[in-house]
Coordinates of C-alpha atoms in Angstrom, one line a residue:
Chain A
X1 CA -81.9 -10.2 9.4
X2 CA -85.1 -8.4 10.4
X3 CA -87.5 -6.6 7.8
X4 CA -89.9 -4.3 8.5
X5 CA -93.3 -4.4 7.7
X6 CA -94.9 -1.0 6.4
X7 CA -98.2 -1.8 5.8
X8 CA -100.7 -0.2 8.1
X9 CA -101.3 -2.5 11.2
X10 CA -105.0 -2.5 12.4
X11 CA -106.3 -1.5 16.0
X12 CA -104.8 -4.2 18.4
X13 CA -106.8 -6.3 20.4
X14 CA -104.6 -7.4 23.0
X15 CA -107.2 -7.4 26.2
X16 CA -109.3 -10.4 24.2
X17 CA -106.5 -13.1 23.3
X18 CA -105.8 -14.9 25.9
X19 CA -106.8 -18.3 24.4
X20 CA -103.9 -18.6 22.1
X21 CA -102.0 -18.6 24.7
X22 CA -103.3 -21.8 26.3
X23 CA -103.5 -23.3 23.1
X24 CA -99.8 -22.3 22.5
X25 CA -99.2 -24.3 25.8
X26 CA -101.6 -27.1 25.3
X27 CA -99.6 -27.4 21.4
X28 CA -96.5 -27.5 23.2
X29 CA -97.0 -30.0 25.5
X30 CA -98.2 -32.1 22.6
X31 CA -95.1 -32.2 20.7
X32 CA -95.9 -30.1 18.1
X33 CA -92.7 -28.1 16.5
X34 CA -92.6 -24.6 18.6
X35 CA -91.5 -23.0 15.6
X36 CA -94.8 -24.0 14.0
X37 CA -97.0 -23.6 16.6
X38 CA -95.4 -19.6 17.0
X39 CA -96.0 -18.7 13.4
X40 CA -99.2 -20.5 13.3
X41 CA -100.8 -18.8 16.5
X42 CA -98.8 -15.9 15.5
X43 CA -100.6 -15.8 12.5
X44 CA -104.6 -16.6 14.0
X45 CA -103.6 -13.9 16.6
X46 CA -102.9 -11.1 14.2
X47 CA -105.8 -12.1 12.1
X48 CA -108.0 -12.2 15.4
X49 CA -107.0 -8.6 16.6
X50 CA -107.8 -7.8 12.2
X51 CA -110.9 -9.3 12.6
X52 CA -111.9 -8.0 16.3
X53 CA -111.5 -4.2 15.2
X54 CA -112.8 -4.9 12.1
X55 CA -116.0 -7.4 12.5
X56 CA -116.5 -7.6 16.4
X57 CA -115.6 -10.0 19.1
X58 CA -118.3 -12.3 18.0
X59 CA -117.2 -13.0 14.3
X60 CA -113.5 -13.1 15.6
X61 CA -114.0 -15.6 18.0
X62 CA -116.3 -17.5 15.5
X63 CA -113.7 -16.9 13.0
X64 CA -110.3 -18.4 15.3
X65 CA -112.4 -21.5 16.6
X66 CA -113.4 -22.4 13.2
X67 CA -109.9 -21.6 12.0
X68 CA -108.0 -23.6 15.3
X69 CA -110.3 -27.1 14.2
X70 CA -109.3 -26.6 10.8
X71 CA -105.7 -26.2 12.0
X72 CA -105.7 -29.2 14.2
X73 CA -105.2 -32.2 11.6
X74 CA -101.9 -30.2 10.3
X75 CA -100.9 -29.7 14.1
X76 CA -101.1 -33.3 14.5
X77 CA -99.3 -33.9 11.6
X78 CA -96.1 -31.9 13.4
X79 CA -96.6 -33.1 16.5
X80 CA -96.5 -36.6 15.1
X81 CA -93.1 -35.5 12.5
X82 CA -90.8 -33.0 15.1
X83 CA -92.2 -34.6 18.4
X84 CA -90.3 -36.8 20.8
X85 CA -91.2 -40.2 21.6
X86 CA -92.4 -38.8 25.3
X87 CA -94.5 -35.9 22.8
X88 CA -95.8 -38.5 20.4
X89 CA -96.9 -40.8 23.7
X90 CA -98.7 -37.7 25.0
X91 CA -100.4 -37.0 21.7
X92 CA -101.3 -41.0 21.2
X93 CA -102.9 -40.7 24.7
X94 CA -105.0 -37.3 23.9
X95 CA -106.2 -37.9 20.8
X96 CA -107.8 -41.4 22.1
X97 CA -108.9 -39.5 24.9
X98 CA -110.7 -37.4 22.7
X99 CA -111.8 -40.6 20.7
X100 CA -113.3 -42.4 23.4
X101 CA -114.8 -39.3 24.5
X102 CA -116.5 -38.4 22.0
X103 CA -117.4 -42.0 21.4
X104 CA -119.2 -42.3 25.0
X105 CA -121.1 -38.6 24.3
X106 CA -122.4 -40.2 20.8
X107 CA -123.3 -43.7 22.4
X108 CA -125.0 -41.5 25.3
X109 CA -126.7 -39.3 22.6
X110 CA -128.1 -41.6 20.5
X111 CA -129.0 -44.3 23.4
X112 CA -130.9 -41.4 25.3
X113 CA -134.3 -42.0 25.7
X114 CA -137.3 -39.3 24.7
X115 CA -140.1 -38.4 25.9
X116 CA -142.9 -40.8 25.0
X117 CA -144.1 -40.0 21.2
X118 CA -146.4 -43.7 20.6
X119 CA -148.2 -46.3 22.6
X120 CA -148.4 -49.6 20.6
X121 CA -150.1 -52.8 21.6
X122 CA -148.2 -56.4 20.8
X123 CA -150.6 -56.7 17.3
X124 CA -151.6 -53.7 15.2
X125 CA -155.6 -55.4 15.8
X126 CA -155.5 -55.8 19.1
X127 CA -154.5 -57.5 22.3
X128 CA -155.2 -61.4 22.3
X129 CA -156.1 -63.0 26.1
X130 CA -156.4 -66.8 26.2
X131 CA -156.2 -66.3 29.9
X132 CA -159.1 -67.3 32.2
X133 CA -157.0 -65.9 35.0
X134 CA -156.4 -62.0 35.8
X135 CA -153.7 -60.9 33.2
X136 CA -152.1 -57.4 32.7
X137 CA -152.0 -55.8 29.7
X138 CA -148.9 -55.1 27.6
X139 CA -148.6 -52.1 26.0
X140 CA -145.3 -50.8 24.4
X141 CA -144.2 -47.2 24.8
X142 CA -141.5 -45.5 22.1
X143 CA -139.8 -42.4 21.9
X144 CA -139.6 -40.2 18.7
X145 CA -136.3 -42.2 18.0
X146 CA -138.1 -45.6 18.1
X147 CA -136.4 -46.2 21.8
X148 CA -138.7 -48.3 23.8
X149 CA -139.8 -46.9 26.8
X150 CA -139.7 -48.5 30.0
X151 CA -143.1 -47.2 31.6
X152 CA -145.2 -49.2 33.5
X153 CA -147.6 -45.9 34.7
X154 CA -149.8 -46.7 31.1
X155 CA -153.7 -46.2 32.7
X156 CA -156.1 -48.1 30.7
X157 CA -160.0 -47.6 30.7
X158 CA -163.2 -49.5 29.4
X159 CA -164.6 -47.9 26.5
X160 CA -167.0 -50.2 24.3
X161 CA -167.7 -53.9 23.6
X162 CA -168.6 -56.5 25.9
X163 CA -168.4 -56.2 29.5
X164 CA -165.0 -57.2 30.7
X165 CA -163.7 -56.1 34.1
X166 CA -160.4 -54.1 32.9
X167 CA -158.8 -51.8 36.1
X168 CA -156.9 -48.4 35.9
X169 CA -153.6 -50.5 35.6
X170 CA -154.8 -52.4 33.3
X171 CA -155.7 -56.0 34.6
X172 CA -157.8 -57.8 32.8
X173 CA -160.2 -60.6 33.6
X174 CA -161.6 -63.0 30.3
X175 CA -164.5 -64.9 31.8
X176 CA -165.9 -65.3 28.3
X177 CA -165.5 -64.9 24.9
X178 CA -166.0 -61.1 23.1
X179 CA -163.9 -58.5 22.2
X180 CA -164.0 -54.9 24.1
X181 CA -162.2 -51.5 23.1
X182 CA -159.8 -49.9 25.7
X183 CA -157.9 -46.6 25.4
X184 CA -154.6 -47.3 27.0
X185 CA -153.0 -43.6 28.0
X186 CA -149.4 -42.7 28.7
X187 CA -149.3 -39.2 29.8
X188 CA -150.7 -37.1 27.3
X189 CA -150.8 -39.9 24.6
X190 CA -153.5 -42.0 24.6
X191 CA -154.7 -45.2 22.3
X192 CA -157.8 -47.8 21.4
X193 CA -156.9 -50.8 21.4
X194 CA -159.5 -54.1 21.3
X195 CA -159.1 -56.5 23.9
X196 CA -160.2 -60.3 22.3
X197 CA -161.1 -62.0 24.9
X198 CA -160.6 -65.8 23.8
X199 CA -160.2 -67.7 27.6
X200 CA -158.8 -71.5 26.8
X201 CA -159.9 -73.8 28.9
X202 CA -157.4 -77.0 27.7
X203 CA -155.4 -77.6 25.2
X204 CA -155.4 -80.4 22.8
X205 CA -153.4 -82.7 19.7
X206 CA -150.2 -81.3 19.6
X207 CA -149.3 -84.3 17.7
X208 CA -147.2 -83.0 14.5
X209 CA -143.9 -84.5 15.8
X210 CA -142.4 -86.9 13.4
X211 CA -140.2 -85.3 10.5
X212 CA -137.8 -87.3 8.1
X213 CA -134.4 -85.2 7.6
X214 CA -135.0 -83.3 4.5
X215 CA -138.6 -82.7 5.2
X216 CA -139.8 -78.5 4.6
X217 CA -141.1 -76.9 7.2
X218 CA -144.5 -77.5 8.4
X219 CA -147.5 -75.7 10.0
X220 CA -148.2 -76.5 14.2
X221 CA -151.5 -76.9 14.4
X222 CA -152.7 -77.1 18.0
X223 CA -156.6 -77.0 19.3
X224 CA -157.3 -74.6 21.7
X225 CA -161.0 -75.6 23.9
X226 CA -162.4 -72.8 25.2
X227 CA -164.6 -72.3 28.1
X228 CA -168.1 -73.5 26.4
X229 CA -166.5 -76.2 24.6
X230 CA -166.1 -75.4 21.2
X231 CA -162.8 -74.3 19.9
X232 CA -161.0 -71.0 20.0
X233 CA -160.5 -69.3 16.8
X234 CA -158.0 -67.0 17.8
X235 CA -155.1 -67.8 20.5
X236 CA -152.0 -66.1 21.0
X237 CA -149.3 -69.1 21.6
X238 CA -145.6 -68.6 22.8
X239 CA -143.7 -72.1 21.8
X240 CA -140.3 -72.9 22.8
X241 CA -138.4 -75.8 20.8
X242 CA -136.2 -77.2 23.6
X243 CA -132.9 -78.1 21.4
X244 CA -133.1 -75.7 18.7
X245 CA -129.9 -77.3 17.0
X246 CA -133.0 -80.8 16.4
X247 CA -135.9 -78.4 15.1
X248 CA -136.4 -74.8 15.0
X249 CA -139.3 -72.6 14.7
X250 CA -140.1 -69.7 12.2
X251 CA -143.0 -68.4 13.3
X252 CA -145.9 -71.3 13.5
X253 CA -143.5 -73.3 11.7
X254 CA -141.1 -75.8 12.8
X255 CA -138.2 -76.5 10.1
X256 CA -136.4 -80.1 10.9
X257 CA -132.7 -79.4 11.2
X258 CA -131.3 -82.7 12.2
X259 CA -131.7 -86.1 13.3
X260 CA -132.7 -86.3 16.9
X261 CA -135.3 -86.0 19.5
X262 CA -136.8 -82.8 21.5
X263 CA -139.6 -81.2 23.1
X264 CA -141.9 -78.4 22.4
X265 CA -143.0 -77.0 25.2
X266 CA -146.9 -74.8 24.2
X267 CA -148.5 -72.1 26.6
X268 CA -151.5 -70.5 25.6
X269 CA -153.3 -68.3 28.5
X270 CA -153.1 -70.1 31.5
X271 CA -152.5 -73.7 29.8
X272 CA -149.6 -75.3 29.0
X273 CA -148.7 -78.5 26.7
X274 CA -145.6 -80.5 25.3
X275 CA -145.0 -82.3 22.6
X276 CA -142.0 -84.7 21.4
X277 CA -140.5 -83.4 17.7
X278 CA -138.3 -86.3 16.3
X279 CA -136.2 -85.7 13.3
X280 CA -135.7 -89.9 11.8
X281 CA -133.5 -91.3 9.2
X282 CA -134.8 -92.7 6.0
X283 CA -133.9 -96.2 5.6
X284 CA -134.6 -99.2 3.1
X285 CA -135.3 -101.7 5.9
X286 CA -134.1 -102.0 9.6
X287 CA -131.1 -104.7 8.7
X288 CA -127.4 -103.9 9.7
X289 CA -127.9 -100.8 11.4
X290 CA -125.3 -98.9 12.7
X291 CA -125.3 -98.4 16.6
X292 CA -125.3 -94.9 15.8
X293 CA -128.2 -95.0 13.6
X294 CA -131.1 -94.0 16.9
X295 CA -133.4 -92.5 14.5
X296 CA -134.2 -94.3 11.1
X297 CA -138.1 -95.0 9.7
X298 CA -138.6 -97.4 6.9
X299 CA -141.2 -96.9 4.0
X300 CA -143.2 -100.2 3.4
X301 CA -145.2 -101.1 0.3
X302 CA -146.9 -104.5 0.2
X303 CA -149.7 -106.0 -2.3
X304 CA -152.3 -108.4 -0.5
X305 CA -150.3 -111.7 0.4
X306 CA -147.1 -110.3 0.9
X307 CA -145.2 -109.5 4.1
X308 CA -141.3 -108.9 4.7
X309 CA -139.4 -109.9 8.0
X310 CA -136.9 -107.9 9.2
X311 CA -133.8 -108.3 11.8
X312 CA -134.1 -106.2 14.8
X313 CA -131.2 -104.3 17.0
X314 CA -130.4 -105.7 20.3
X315 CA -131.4 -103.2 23.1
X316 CA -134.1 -100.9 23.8
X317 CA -136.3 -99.2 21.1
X318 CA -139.5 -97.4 20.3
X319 CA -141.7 -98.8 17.3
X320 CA -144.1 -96.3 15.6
X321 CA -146.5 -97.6 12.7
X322 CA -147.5 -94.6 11.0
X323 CA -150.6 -95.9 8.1
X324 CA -151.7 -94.6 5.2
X325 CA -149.3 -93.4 2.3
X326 CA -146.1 -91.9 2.8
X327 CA -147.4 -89.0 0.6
X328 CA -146.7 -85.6 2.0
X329 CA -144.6 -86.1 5.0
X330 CA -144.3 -88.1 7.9
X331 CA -147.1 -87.1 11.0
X332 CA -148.6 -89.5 12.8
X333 CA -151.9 -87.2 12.6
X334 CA -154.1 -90.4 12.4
X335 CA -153.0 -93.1 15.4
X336 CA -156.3 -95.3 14.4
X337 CA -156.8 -97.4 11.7
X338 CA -153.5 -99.1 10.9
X339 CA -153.9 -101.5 7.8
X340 CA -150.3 -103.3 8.2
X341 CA -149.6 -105.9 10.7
X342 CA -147.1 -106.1 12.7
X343 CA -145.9 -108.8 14.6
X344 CA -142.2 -109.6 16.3
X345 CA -140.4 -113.0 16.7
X346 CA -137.5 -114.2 19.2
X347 CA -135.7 -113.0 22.0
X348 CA -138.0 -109.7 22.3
X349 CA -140.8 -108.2 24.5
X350 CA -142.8 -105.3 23.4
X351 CA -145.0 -103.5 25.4
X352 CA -148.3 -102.8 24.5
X353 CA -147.9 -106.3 22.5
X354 CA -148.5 -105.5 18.9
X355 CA -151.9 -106.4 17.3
X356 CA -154.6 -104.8 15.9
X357 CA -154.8 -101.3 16.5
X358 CA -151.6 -101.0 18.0
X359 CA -149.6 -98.5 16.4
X360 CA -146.9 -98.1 18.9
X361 CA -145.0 -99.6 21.5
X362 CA -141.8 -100.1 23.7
X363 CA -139.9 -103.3 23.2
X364 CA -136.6 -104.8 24.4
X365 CA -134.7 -106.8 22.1
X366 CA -132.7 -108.9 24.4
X367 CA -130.1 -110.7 21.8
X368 CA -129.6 -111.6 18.5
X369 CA -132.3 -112.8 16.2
X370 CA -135.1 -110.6 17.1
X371 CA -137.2 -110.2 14.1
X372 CA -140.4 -107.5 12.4
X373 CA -142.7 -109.3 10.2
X374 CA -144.8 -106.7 8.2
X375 CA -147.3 -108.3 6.4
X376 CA -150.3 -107.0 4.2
X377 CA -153.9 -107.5 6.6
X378 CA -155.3 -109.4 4.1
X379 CA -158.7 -109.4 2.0
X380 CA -160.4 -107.1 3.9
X381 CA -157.9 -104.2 3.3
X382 CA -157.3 -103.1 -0.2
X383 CA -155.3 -104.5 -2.8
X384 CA -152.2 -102.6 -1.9
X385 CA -151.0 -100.8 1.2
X386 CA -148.2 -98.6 2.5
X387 CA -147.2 -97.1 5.7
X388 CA -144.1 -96.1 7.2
X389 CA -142.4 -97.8 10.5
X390 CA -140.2 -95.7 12.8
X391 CA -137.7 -97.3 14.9
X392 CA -136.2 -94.9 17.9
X393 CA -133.6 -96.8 20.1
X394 CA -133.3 -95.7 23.6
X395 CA -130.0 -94.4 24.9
X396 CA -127.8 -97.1 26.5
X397 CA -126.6 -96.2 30.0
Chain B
X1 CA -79.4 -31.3 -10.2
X2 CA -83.3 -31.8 -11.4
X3 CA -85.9 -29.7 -8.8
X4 CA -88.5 -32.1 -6.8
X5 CA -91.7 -32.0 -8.5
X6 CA -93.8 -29.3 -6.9
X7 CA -97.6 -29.9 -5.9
X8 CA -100.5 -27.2 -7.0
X9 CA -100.9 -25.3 -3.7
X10 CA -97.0 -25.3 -3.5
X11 CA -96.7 -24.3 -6.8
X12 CA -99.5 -21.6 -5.8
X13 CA -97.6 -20.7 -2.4
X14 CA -94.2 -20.2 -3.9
X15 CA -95.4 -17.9 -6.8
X16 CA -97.1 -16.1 -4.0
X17 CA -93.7 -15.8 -1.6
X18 CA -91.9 -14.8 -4.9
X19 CA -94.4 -11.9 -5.9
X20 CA -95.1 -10.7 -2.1
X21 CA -91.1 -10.2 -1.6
X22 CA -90.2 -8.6 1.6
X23 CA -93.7 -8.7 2.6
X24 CA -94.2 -12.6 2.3
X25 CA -95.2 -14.3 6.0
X26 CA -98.0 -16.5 6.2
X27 CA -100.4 -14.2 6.5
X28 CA -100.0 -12.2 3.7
X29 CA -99.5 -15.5 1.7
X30 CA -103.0 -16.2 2.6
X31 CA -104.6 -13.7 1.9
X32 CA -103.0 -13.2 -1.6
X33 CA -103.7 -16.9 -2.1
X34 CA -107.4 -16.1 -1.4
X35 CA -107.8 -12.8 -3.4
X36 CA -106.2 -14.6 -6.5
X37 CA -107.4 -18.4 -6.6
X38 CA -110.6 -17.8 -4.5
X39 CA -109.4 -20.2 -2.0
X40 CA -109.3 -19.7 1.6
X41 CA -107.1 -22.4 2.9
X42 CA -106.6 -22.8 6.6
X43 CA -103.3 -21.4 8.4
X44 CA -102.1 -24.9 9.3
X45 CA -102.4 -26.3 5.7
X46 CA -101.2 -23.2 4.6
X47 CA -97.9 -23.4 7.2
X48 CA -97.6 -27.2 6.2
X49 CA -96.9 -26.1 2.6
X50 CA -94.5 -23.6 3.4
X51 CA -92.5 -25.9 6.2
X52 CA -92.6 -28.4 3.2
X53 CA -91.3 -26.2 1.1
X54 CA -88.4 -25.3 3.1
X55 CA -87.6 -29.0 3.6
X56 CA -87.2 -29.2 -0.1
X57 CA -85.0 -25.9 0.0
X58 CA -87.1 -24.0 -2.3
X59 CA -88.0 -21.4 0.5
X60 CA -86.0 -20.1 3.2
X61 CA -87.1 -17.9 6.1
X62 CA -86.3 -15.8 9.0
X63 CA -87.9 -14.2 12.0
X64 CA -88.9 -10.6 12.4
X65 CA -89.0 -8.2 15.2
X66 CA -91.6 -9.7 18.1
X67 CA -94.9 -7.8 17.1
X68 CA -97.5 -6.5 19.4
X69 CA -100.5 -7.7 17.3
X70 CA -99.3 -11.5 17.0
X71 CA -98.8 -11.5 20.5
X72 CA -95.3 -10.5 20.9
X73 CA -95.1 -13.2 18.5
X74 CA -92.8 -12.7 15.0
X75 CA -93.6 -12.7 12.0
X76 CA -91.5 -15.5 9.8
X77 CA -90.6 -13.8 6.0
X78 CA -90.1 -16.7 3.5
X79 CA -87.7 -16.2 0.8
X80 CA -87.6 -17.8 -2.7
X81 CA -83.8 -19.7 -3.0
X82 CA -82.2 -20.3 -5.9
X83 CA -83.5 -24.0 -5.8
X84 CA -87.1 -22.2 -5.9
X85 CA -86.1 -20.0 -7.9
X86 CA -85.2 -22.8 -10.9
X87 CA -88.4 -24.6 -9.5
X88 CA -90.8 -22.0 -10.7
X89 CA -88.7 -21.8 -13.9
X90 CA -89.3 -25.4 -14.4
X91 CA -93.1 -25.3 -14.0
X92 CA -93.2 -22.7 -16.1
X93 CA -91.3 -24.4 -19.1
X94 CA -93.7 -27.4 -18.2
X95 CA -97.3 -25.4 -18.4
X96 CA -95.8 -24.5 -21.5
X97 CA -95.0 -28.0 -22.7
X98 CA -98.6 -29.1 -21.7
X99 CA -100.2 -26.3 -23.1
X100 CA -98.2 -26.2 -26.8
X101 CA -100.9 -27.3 -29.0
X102 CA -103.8 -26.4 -27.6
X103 CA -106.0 -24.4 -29.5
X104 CA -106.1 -20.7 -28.7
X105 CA -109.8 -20.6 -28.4
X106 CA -109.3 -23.2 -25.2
X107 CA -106.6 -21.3 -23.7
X108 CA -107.0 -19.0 -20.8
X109 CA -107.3 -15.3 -21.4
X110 CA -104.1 -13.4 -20.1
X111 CA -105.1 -10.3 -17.4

């Protein structure tokens, strides 16, 4: 049955809708129900030619774009209930094309890089040079969007301050101490930044390497000589811990994680140091250990007379004394006044031999009965005395 | 047989087929939709509810002559059944229900 419609049909606009008509086809192929896409189209087309004599191409076209997105989830919808599998397939494969897609234009988008907006040096006081060689400069370029900038054409000129040789690119030459401003420019951006020159001539104690497990975090404290001798005040260090899973580092800090042994390895400027971190056991005394046990440190206590003997493990091993109380953690800052004695009995060599002032040494144990007496040193030293004795075996191969 | 329960904009849309008559096609749904509720809701939802509809055999509908204007498209004229018909009834008896007891002061003033 047909029924006519008597209501008054606007001016028709047939010579500007031609884009139904590919969407019709592009519908279509999707899947979508033709009876839905006809009436649907049919319906945006009639409104479009409505809106065309009524509002202008403009607003029309404005109107069916806005009106074709809102459309789309609904066309889905159909596509996905009346569409064959073939339909659904196609569908599947379009609407991840247009995921990915507009995935990859946003990850493009946002990962575009600006035009430069800031020039930043490494701290917000300055730029630290322990270097007695040439160094460049480092400055840091960002976009509006916080992107950093690649650029390597920063220009750098002497302003103020002592009289360090700094060139256009930005090479600079410490060849004493004093701090000089620079303005560091980057196209039309430009900066002051203060250049400390520190030069270190050597580098020296790195010697905060012997943690129990359990022990907090503690400071690195390093000295830093500079070219007259005296100490640097300010150095900018880069430290690399060499097994992170034995000790890792939080800033200047260096947090025992577990037992073990590893290096530090400390460059400052042109100079470069190690040091060995080890992470020990706490034990009661050195008797029965485990072969597994490579780590373990005792804490001794004796009043002036007393001494204890204990057994020693067969093989290779590193003795450390460390003196003084074991109050406040375990670092063998002070190698020189030990007040225990040590000595070793039976089928053992240790190498320096142990005596006074000897506070650590290699020895190899080469069977059963080797023995450690610790004994208090007697009148001379104080009525009581305490100290802590590391034992490191070496690995068997 | 009891109707299925009908949804606000289908509720909304079928009130609108039955008071456009001859003249209910999506279009003219819409816009009647919009003039009355204030709610201008896009031709594909709008098309959704009346396919839905016709599922649930409330509607039914048939094709005009090709038009011109739509594109030599036609225009599809929805019908209310008699399914529809006892559908509207229903929601009617239960506004009723729902609103027995209200106060007259909260009750909304008839056009």
């Amino acid at each position: 049955m047909t029924t006519h419609v008597s209501r008054r049909q606007p001016p028709i606009a047939t010579a500007q809708i031609t884009s139904p008509r590919v969407a019709e086809r592009g519908l279509l192929a999707l899947g979508c129900d033709p009876a839905f896409v006809a009436d649907l189209l049919g319906d945006l087309t009639e409104e479009y030619a409505n809106r065309t004599a009524r509002d202008g191409v403009g607003p029309a076209r404005w109107w069916y774009a806005r009106e074709a997105v809102r459309s789309a989830p609904h066309l889905v919808w159909s596509a996905i209930r009346h569409g064959t599998p073939q339909g659904r397939a196609r569908l599947a494969a379009y609407v991840a094309a247009c995921v990915l897609t507009f995935s990859a234009a946003a990850m493009v988008w946002l990962a575009r890089n600006g035009p430069p907006a800031r020039l930043v040096a490494d701290e917000s006081d300055g730029i630290v040079v322990n270097n007695l060689l040439p160094v460049q400069l480092s400055m840091h370029a960002f976009d509006a969007g916080g992107h950093r900038l690649e650029r390597t054409d920063v220009r750098y000129q002497w302003v103020s301050g002592a009289p360090i040789p700094v060139s256009a690119r930005g090479v600079v030459t410490c060849t004493h101490r004093g701090n000089a401003v620079v303005r560091a420019t980057l196209g039309p951006l430009g900066t002051h930044v203060v250049i400390h020159c520190q030069p270190v001539r050597a580098l020296r104690g790195a010697s905060w390497g012997n943690f129990v497990l359990g022990d907090s975090a503690r400071t690195l404290e390093l000295e830093a000589i500079g070219l007259d001798g005296r100490p640097v005040t300010r150095i900018a260090a880069r430290l690399r811990v060499r097994d992170s899973t034995v000790a890792t580092l939080d800033g200047a800090r260096l947090l025992p994680l577990r037992l073990g042994s590893t290096g530090i390895d400390v460059e400052v400027g042109d100079q470069r140091t190690s040091a060995k971190v080890t992470v020990f056991e706490p034990v009661r005394t050195f008797e029965g250990l485990r072969p597994d046990q490579r780590w373990v440190v005792a804490s001794v206590h004796l009043l002036r007379g007393a001494s204890v003997r204990w057994p020693l493990p067969v093989g290779l091993f590193f003795l450390t004394l460390n003196p003084g109380s074991t109050e406040g953690g375990f670092a063998t800052t002070s190698l020189a006044h030990s007040t225990l004695s040590l000595s070793v009995a039976g089928p053992i060599m240790c190498m320096p031999a142990l005596g006074p002032g000897v506070v650590d040494t290699h020895c190899l144990a080469r069977g059963a009965g080797a023995t450690l007496t610790i004994a208090h040193p007697g009148s001379a030293a104080p009525e009581e005395v305490g100290g802590m004795i590391a034992l490191e075996r070496q690995e068997q191969r | 047989m009891s109707t299925p329960p009908l949804g606000t904009l289908e509720l909304a849309v079928l009130l609108a087929v039955a008071r456009l008559r001859d003249e209910a096609y999506g279009l003219a749904v819409r816009r009647d939709l919009a003039a009355r509720i204030g709610r201008d809701y896009s031709v594909g939802a709008l098309y959704t509810t009346l396919q839905r509809l016709e599922d649930k055999g409330l509607l039914t509908s048939h094709l005009g002559e090709p038009l011109p204007v739509r594109g030599g498209r036609s225009r599809r004229h929805f019908t209310v059944s008699g399914a529809g018909a006892r559908a509207l009834r229903e929601a009617e008896r239960h506004a009723a229900s729902i609103w027995a007891g209200v106060s007259t002061a909260l009750r909304p003033r008839r056009a």
